[in-house]
Coordinates of C-alpha atoms and ligand atoms in Angstrom, one line a residue:
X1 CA 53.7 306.5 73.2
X2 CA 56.5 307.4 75.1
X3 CA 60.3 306.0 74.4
X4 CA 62.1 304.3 77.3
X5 CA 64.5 307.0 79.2
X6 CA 66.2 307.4 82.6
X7 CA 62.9 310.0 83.6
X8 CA 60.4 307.5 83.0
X9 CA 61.2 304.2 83.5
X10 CA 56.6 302.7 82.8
X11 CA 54.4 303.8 80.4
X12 CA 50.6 304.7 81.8
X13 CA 48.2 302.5 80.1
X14 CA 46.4 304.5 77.0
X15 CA 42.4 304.0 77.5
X16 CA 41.1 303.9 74.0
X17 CA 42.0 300.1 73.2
X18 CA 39.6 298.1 74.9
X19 CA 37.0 299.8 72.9
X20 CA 38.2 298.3 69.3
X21 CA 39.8 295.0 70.6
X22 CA 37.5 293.6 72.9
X23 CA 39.8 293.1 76.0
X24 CA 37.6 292.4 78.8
X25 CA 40.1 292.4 81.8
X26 CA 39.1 290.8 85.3
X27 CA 41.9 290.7 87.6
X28 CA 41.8 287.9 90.3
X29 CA 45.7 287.1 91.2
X30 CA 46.9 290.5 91.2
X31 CA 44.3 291.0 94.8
X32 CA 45.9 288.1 96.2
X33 CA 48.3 289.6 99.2
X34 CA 51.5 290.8 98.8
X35 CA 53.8 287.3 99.5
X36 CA 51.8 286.2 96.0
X37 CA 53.6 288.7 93.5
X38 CA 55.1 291.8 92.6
X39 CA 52.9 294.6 91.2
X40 CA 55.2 296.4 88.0
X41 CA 54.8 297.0 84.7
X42 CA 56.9 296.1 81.5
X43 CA 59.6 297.7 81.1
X44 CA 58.7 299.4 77.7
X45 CA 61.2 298.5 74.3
X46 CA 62.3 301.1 71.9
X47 CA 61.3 300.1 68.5
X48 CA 59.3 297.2 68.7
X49 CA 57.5 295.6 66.1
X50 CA 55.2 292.8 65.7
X51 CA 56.4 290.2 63.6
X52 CA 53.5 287.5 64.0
X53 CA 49.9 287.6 65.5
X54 CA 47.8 284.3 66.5
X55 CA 44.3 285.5 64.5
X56 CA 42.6 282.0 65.5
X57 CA 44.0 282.2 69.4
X58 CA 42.6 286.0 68.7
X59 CA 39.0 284.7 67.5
X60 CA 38.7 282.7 70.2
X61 CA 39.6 285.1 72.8
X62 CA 36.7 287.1 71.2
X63 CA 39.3 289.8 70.5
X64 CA 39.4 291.8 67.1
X65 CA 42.7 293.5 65.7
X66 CA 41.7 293.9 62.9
X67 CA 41.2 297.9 63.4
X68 CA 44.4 298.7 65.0
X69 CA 47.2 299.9 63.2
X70 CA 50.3 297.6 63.2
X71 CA 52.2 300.5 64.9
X72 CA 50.2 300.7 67.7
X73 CA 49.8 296.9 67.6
X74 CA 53.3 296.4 68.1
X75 CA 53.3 299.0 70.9
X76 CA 50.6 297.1 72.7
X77 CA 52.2 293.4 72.4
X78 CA 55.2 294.7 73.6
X79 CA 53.7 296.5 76.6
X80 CA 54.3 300.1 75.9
X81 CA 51.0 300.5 75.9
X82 CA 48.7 298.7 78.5
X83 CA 45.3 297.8 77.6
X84 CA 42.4 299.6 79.7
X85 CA 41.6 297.0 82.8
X86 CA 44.9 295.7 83.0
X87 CA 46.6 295.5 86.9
X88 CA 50.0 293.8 85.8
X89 CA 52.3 291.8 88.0
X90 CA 54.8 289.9 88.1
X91 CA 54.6 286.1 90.3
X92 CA 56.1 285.0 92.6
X93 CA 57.1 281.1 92.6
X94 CA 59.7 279.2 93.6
X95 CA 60.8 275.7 91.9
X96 CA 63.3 272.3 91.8
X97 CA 65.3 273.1 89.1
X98 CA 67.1 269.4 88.5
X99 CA 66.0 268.4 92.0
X100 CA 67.8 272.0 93.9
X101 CA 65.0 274.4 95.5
X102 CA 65.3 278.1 94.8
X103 CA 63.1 280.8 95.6
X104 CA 62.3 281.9 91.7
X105 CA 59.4 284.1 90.6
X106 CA 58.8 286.4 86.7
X107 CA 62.2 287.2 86.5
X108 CA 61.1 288.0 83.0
X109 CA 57.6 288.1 82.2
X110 CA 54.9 289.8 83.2
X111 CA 50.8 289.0 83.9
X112 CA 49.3 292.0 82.7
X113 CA 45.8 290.8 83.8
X114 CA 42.6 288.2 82.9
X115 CA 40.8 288.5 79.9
X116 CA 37.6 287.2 80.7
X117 CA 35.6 286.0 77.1
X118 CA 31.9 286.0 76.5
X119 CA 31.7 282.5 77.4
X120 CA 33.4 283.3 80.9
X121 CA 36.5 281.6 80.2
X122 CA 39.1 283.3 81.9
X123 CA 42.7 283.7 80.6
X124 CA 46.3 285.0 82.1
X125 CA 47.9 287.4 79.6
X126 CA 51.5 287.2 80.1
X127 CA 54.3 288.9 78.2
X128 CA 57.4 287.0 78.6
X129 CA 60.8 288.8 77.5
X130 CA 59.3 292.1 79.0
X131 CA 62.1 293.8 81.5
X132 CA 63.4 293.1 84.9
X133 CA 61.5 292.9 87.8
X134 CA 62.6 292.3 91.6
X135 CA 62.9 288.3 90.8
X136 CA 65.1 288.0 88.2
X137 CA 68.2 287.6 90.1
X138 CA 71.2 288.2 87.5
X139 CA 69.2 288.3 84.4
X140 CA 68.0 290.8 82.1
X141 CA 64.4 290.4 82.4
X142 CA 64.6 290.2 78.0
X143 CA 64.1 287.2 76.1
X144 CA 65.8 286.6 72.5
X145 CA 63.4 286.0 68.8
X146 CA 64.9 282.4 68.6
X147 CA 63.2 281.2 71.8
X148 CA 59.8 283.1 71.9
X149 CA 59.3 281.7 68.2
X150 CA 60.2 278.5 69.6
X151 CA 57.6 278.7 72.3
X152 CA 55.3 280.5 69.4
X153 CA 55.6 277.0 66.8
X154 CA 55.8 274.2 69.5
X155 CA 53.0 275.4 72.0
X156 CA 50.8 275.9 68.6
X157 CA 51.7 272.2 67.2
X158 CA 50.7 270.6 70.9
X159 CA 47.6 272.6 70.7
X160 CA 46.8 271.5 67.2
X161 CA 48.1 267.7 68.6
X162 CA 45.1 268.4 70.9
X163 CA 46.9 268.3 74.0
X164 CA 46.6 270.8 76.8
X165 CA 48.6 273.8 76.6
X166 CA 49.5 277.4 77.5
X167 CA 48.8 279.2 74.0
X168 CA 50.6 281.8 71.8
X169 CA 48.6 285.2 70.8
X170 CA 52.2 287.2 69.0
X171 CA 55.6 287.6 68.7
X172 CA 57.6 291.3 69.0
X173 CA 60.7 292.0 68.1
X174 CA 61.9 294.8 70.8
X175 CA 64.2 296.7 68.6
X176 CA 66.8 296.6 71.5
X177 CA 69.8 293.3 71.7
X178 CA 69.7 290.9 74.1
X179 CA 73.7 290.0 75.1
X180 CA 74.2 285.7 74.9
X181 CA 77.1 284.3 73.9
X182 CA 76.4 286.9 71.1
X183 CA 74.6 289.5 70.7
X184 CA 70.4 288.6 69.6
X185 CA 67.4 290.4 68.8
X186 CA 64.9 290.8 71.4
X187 CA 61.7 290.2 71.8
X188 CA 58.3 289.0 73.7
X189 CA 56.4 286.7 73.3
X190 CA 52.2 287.5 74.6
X191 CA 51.4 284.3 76.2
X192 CA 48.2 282.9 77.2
X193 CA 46.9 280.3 79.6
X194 CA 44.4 279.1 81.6
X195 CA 46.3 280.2 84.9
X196 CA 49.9 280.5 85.5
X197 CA 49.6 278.7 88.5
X198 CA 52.6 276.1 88.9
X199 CA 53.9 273.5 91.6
X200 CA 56.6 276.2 92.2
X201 CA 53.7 278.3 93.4
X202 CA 52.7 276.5 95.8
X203 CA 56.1 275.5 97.1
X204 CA 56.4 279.6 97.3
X205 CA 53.7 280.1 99.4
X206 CA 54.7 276.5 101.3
X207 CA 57.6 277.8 102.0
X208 CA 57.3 280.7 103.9
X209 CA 54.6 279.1 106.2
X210 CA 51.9 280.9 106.4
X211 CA 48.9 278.4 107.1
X212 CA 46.4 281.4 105.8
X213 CA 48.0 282.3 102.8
X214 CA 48.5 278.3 101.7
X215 CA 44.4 278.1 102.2
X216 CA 43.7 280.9 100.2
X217 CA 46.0 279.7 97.3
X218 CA 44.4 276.2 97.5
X219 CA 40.9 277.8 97.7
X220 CA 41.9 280.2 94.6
X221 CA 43.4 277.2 92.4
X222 CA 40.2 275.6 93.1
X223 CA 37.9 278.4 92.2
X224 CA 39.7 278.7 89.1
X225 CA 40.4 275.2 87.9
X226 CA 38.4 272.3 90.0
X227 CA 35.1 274.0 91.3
X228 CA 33.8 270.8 91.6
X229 CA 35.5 270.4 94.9
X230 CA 34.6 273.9 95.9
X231 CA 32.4 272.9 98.8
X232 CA 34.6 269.2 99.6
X233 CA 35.3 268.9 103.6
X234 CA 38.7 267.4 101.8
X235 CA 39.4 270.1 99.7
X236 CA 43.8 269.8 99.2
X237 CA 43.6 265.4 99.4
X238 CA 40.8 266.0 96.3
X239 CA 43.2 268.7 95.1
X240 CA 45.8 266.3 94.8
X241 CA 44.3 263.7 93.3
X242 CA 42.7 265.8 90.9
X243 CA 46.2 267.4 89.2
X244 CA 47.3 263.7 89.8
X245 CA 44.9 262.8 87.3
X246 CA 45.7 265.8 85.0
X247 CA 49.4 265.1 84.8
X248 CA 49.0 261.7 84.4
X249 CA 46.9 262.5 81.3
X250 CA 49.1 265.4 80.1
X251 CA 52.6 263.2 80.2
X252 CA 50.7 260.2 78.6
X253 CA 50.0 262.4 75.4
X254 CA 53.5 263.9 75.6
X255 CA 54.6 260.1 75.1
X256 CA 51.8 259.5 72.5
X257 CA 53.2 262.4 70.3
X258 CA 57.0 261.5 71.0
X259 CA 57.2 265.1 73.1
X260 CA 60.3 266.0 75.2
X261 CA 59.9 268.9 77.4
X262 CA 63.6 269.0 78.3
X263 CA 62.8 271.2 81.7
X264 CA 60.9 269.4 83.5
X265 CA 61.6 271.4 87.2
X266 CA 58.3 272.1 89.5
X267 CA 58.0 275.7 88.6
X268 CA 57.6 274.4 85.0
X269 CA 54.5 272.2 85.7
X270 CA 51.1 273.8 85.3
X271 CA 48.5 272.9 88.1
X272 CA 45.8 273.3 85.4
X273 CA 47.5 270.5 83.8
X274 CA 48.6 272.7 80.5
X275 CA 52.3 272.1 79.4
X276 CA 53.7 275.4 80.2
X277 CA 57.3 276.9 79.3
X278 CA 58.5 276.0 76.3
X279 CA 62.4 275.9 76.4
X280 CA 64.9 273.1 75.1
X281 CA 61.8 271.3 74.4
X282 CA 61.8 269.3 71.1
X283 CA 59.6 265.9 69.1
X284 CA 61.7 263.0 69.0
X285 CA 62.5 261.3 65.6
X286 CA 63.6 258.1 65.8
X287 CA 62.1 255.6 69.0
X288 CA 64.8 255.7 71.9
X289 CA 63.5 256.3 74.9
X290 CA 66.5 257.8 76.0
X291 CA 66.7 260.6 73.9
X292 CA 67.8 264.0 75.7
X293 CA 67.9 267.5 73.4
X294 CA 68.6 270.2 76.2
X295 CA 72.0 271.2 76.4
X296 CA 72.1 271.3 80.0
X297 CA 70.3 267.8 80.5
X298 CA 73.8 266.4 81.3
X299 CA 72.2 263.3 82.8
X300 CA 69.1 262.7 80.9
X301 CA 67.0 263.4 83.9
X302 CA 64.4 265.1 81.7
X303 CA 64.7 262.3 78.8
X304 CA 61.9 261.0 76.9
X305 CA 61.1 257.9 79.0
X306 CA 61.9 259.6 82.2
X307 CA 58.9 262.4 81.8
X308 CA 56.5 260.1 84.0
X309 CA 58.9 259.3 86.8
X310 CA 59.5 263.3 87.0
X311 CA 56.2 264.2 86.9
X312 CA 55.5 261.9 89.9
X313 CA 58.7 263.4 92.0
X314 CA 57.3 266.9 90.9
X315 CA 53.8 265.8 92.3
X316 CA 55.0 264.5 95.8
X317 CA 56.5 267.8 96.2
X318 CA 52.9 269.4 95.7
X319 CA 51.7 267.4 97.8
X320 CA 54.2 267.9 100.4
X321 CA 53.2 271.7 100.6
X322 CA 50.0 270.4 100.9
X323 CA 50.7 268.8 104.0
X324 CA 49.4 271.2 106.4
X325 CA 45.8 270.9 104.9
X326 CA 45.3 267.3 104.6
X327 CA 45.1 266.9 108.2
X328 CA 46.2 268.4 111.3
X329 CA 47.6 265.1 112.5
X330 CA 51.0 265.5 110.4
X331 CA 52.0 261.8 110.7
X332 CA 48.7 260.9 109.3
X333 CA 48.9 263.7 106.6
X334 CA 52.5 262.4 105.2
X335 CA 50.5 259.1 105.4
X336 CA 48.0 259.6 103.4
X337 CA 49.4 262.2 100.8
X338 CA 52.2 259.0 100.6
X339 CA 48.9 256.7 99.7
X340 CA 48.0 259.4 97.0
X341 CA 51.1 259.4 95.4
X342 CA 51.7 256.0 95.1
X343 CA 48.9 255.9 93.2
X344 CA 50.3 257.5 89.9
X345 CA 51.9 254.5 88.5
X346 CA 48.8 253.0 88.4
X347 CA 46.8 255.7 86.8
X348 CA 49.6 256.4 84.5
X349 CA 50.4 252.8 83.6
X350 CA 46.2 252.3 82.4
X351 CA 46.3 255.8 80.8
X352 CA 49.7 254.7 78.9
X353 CA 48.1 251.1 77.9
X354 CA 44.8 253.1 76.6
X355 CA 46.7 254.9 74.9
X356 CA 49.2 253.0 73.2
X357 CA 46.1 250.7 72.7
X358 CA 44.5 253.2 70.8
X359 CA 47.7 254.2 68.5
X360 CA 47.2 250.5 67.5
X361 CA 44.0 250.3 67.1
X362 CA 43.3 247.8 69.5
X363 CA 39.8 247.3 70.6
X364 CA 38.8 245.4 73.4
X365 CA 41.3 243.7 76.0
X366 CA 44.0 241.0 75.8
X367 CA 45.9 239.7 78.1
X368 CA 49.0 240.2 75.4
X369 CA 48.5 243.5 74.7
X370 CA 51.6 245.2 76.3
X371 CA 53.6 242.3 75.6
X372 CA 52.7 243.3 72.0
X373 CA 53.3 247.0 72.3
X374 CA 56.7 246.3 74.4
X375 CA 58.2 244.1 71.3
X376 CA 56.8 247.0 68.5
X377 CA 58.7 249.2 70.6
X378 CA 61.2 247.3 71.0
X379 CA 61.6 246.7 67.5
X380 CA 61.8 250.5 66.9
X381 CA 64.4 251.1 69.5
X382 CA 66.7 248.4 68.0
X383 CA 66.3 249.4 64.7
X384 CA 66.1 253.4 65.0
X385 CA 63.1 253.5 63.3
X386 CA 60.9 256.8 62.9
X387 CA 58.3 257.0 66.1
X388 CA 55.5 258.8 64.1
X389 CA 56.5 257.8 60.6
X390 CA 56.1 253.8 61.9
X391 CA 53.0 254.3 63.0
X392 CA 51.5 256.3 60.0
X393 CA 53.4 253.1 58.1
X394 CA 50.6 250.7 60.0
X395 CA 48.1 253.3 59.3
X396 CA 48.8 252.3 55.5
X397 CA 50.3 255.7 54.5
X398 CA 53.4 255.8 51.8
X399 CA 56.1 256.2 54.3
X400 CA 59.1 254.7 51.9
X401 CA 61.6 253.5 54.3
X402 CA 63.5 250.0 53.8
X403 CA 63.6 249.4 57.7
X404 CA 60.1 248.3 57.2
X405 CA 60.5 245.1 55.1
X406 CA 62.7 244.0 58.1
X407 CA 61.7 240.4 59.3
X408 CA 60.9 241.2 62.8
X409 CA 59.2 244.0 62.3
X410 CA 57.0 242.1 59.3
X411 CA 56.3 239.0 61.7
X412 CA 55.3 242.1 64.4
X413 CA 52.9 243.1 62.0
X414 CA 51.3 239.8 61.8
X415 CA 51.0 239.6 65.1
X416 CA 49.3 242.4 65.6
X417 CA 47.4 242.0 62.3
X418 CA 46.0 238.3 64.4
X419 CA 44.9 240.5 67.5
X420 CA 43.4 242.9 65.5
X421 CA 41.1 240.4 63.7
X422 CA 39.8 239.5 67.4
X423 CA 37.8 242.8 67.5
X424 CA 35.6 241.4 64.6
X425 CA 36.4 245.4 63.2
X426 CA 37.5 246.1 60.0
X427 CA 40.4 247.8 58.9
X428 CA 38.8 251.1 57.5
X429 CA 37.4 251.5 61.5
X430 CA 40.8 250.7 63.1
X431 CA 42.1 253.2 60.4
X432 CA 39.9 255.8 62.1
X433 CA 40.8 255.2 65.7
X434 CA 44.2 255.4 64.9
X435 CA 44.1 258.1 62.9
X436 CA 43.1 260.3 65.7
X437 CA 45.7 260.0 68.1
X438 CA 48.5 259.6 65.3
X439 CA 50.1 262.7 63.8
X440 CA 51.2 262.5 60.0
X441 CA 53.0 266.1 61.0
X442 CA 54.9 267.0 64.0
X443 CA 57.3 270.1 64.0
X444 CA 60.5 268.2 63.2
X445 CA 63.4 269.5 64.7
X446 CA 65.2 270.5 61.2
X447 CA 62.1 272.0 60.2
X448 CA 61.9 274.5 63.0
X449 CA 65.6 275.3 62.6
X450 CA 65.0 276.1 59.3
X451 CA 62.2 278.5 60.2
X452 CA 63.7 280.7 63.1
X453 CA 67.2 280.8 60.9
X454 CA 65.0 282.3 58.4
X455 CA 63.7 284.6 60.9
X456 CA 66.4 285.9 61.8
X457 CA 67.2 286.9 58.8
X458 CA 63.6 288.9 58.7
X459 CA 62.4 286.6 56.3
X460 CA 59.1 284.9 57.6
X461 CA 57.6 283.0 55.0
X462 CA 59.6 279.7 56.3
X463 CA 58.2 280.1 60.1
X464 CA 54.3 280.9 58.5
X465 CA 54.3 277.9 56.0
X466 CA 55.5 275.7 58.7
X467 CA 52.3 277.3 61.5
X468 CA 50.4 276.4 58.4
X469 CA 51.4 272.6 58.4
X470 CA 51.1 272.1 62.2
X471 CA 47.6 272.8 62.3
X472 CA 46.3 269.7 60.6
X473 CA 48.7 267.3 62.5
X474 CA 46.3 264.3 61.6
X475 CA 45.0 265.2 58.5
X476 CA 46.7 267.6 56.2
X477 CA 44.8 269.0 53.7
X478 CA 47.9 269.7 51.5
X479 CA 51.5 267.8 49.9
X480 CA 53.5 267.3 53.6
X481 CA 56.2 265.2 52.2
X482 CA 58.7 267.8 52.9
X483 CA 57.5 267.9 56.6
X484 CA 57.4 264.5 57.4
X485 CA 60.8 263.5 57.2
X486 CA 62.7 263.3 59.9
X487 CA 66.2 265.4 59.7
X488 CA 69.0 264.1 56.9
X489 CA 71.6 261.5 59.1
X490 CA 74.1 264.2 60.8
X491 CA 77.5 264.0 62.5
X492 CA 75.9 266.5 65.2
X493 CA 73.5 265.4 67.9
X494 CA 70.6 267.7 67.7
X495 CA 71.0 269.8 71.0
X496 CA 68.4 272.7 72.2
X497 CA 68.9 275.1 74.6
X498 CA 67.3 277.3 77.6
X499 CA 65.4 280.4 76.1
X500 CA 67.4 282.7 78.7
Ligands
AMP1 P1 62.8 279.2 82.8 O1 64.0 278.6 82.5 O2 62.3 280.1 81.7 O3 61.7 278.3 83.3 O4 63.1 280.3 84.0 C1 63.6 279.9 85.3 C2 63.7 281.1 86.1 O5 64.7 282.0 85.6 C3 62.4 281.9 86.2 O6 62.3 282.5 87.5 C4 62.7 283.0 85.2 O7 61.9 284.2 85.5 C5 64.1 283.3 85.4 N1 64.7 283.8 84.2 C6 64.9 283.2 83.0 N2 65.5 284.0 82.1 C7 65.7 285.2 82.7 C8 66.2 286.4 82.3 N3 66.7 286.6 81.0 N4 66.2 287.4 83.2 C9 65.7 287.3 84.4 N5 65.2 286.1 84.9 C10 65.2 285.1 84.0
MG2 MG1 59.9 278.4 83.9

């Protein structure tokens, strides 16, 4: 292993690791042309050392590290050693970030290739946090431990929530500071997903208008994520509707679980449909739909109930790169990608009333049924009450909170106790619907404080007890109390901020 110096700035990939680990690379993006990316390697860290490693993300990548010292582990997660097969590059992408358009790209991360597994699922390997590269503008191209932990715990819980999501396989710290507003440790975070394709990709390529380069990025995406419309005459209009579809799906169990992204801009939003970058994202406690945590969120335009609205402004930008491939008529192309759009509401508003059906466990149709979810949430909002704890209330679980012998709310409960009974089920099977789309655990925000303070302070035990308890969101196998109260009353809004 060689130390970062002014003579040599990348490390050549050592051959040896494949052999022990498993890694079987396949690179497809990196053969794209050159508008698509930059080829470079991470910039490699002088002491780094791996501080956690994701052994289920691991078994089911079909990759064992079990023989590799932690030494050379920590090397390899922090790139200063490449894995045989890799071909790493960094993307280019561009975005809205809050509605302005900027020409972005991996300003600090790096794909180091695909891992293909034995059951041909193909995966990016990303490290983010690892160097500058030529899109990174002013930055450093370095990432602090607060923020790839962050990324680490909340990607985990929405994958345990068993909602789409770009995965975590370690942490490592770099050995080197990162300069904030003080000075942090660094580190990178190996990141895994089903592609890193985003909007802002597309909007890239759009952008510099090149007709052939747009096809092949639409024919790629759909080689790697629809191939059921491989062969369609329509190929971008079934494109559209299909991430539509996935979006619409993705946001609805965002609101199921009470999940605020906080960054909602196009180059954060994952064509695969995955929830991708992990910043001043955060669960909310109490119901208000409202609620904001990012820092920089000045005007709530990423808040909790505004998540569908922004999805469907981040999706008629898609499809406006799309234009040019819907059809060569471009008044009739803006016509019918306009048709397309104006389809979400719908979608969303029947996945939203499934959903919020189900969380009730609500069988069967009624012609009161929203009327009955609006004044439950209603009732929350008003009265501050706890999103997941009220529902784990109905779900007869000892939640002891006054706020539930309120009047309203015990006349609500009637109510929905009547429409119940019109689904001739009995409680016990209600129970069970419910009980799959309702978490008893969700990473409260206090809770994940707690763990990274403790971090930072090299002790880990809080951040691995916590990973421990977001795996069974719906049925923990242990005591949870602890984790399912929300944070004690504080003066202090709780505020998250941008992992830069
Ligand atoms: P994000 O807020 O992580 O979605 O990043 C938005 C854009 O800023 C992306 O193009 C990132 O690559 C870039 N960026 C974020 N942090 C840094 C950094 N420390 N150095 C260089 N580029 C960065
Ligand atoms: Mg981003």
């Amino acid at each position: 292993m060689q130390k970062r110096g002014n003579f040599k700035q990348y490390l050549e990939p050592i051959k040896p690791v494949k052999n022990y680990i498993n890694w079987n690379f396949d690179n497809s993006y990196s053969k794209l042309p050159e508008a698509f990316k930059e080829i470079i390697k991470p910039v490699s860290v002088l002491n780094p050392e791996l501080v956690i490693l994701n052994e289920n993300l691991a078994k089911e990548l079909g990759l064992d590290f079990s023989k590799i010292e932690k030494n050379e582990l920590s090397a390899l997660f922090a790139g200063n050693i490449l894995p045989e097969g890799t071909s790493s590059i960094a993307q280019a992408y561009a975005g809205h970030q809050f509605g302005h358009f900027t020409m972005l790209g991996d300003g600090r991360a790096v794909l180091i290739g695909e891992h293909v597994t034995n059951q041909k699922k193909r995966y990016d390997i990303q490290f983010k946090g690892s160097g500058r590269t030529s899109f990174s503008r002013g930055g450093d191209g370095r990432a602090a431990l607060g923020p790839m932990l962050r990324e680490y715990i909340i990607s985990e819980a929405i994958h345990s929530l068993n909602i789409p999501t770009t995965r975590s396989l370690a942490v490592t710290k770099t050995g080197e500071k990162v300069v904030r507003e003080n000075l942090l440790e660094g580190a990178i975070l190996t990141r895994v997903a089903s592609s890193h394709i985003r909007v802002g990709t597309f909007q890239y390529i759009a952008a510099k208008q090149n007709i052939d380069e747009l096809k092949m990025l639409v024919d790629y995406t759909v080689d790697r994520h629809y191939p059921e419309i491989k062969s369609s005459a329509t190929k971008a209009v079934d494109l559209l509707n299909l991430v539509i579809e996935k979006q619409c799906q993705l946001i609805v169990n965002w609101m199921r679980v009470g999940f605020i992204h906080g960054v909602m801009n196009t180059d954060n939003m994952a064509i695969s449909g995955e929830t991708i970058d992990y910043g001043p994202c955060a669960f909310m406690d109490h119901y208000d739909p409202k609620t904001v945590f990012s820092s920089i969120d000045k005007f709530g335009r990423y808040a909790f109930s505004n998540q569908p609205p922004i999805a469907k402004w981040n999706l008629a930008r898609f499809a406006e790169c799309l234009i040019p491939l819907i059809d060569k008529n471009e008044d009739q192309a803006i016509k019918t990608a306009t048709q397309i759009i104006d389809n979400f509401q719908t979608i969303y508003e029947q996945k939203w009333l499934d959903m919020m059906k189900s969380k009730l466990g609500l069988i069967g149709d009624n012609k009161d049924d929203l009327k009955l979810i609006n004044s439950l949430l209603n009732w929350m909002e008003e009265s501050k009450a706890d999103y997941t704890n009220t529902f784990c209330y109905l779900m007869d679980m000892p939640i002891k909170d006054e706020i539930y012998n309120d009047k309203r709310f015990i006349e609500w409960v009637q109510a929905w106790n009547n429409r119940s009974n019109l689904n001739n089920s009995n409680k016990e099977d209600q129970f069970q619907l419910m009980k799959k789309v309702n978490p008893v655990i969700i990473p409260r925000n206090h809770k994940v404080e707690e763990a990274l303070s403790d971090a930072n302070k090299n002790n880990y035990e809080t951040l691995y007890k916590l990973l421990s308890v977001i795996q069974n969101p719906y049925n923990p196998k242990v005591d949870v109390l602890e984790y399912q109260s929300p944070a004690p009353e504080s003066k202090e809004k709780y505020q998250t901020f941008c992992g830069t």
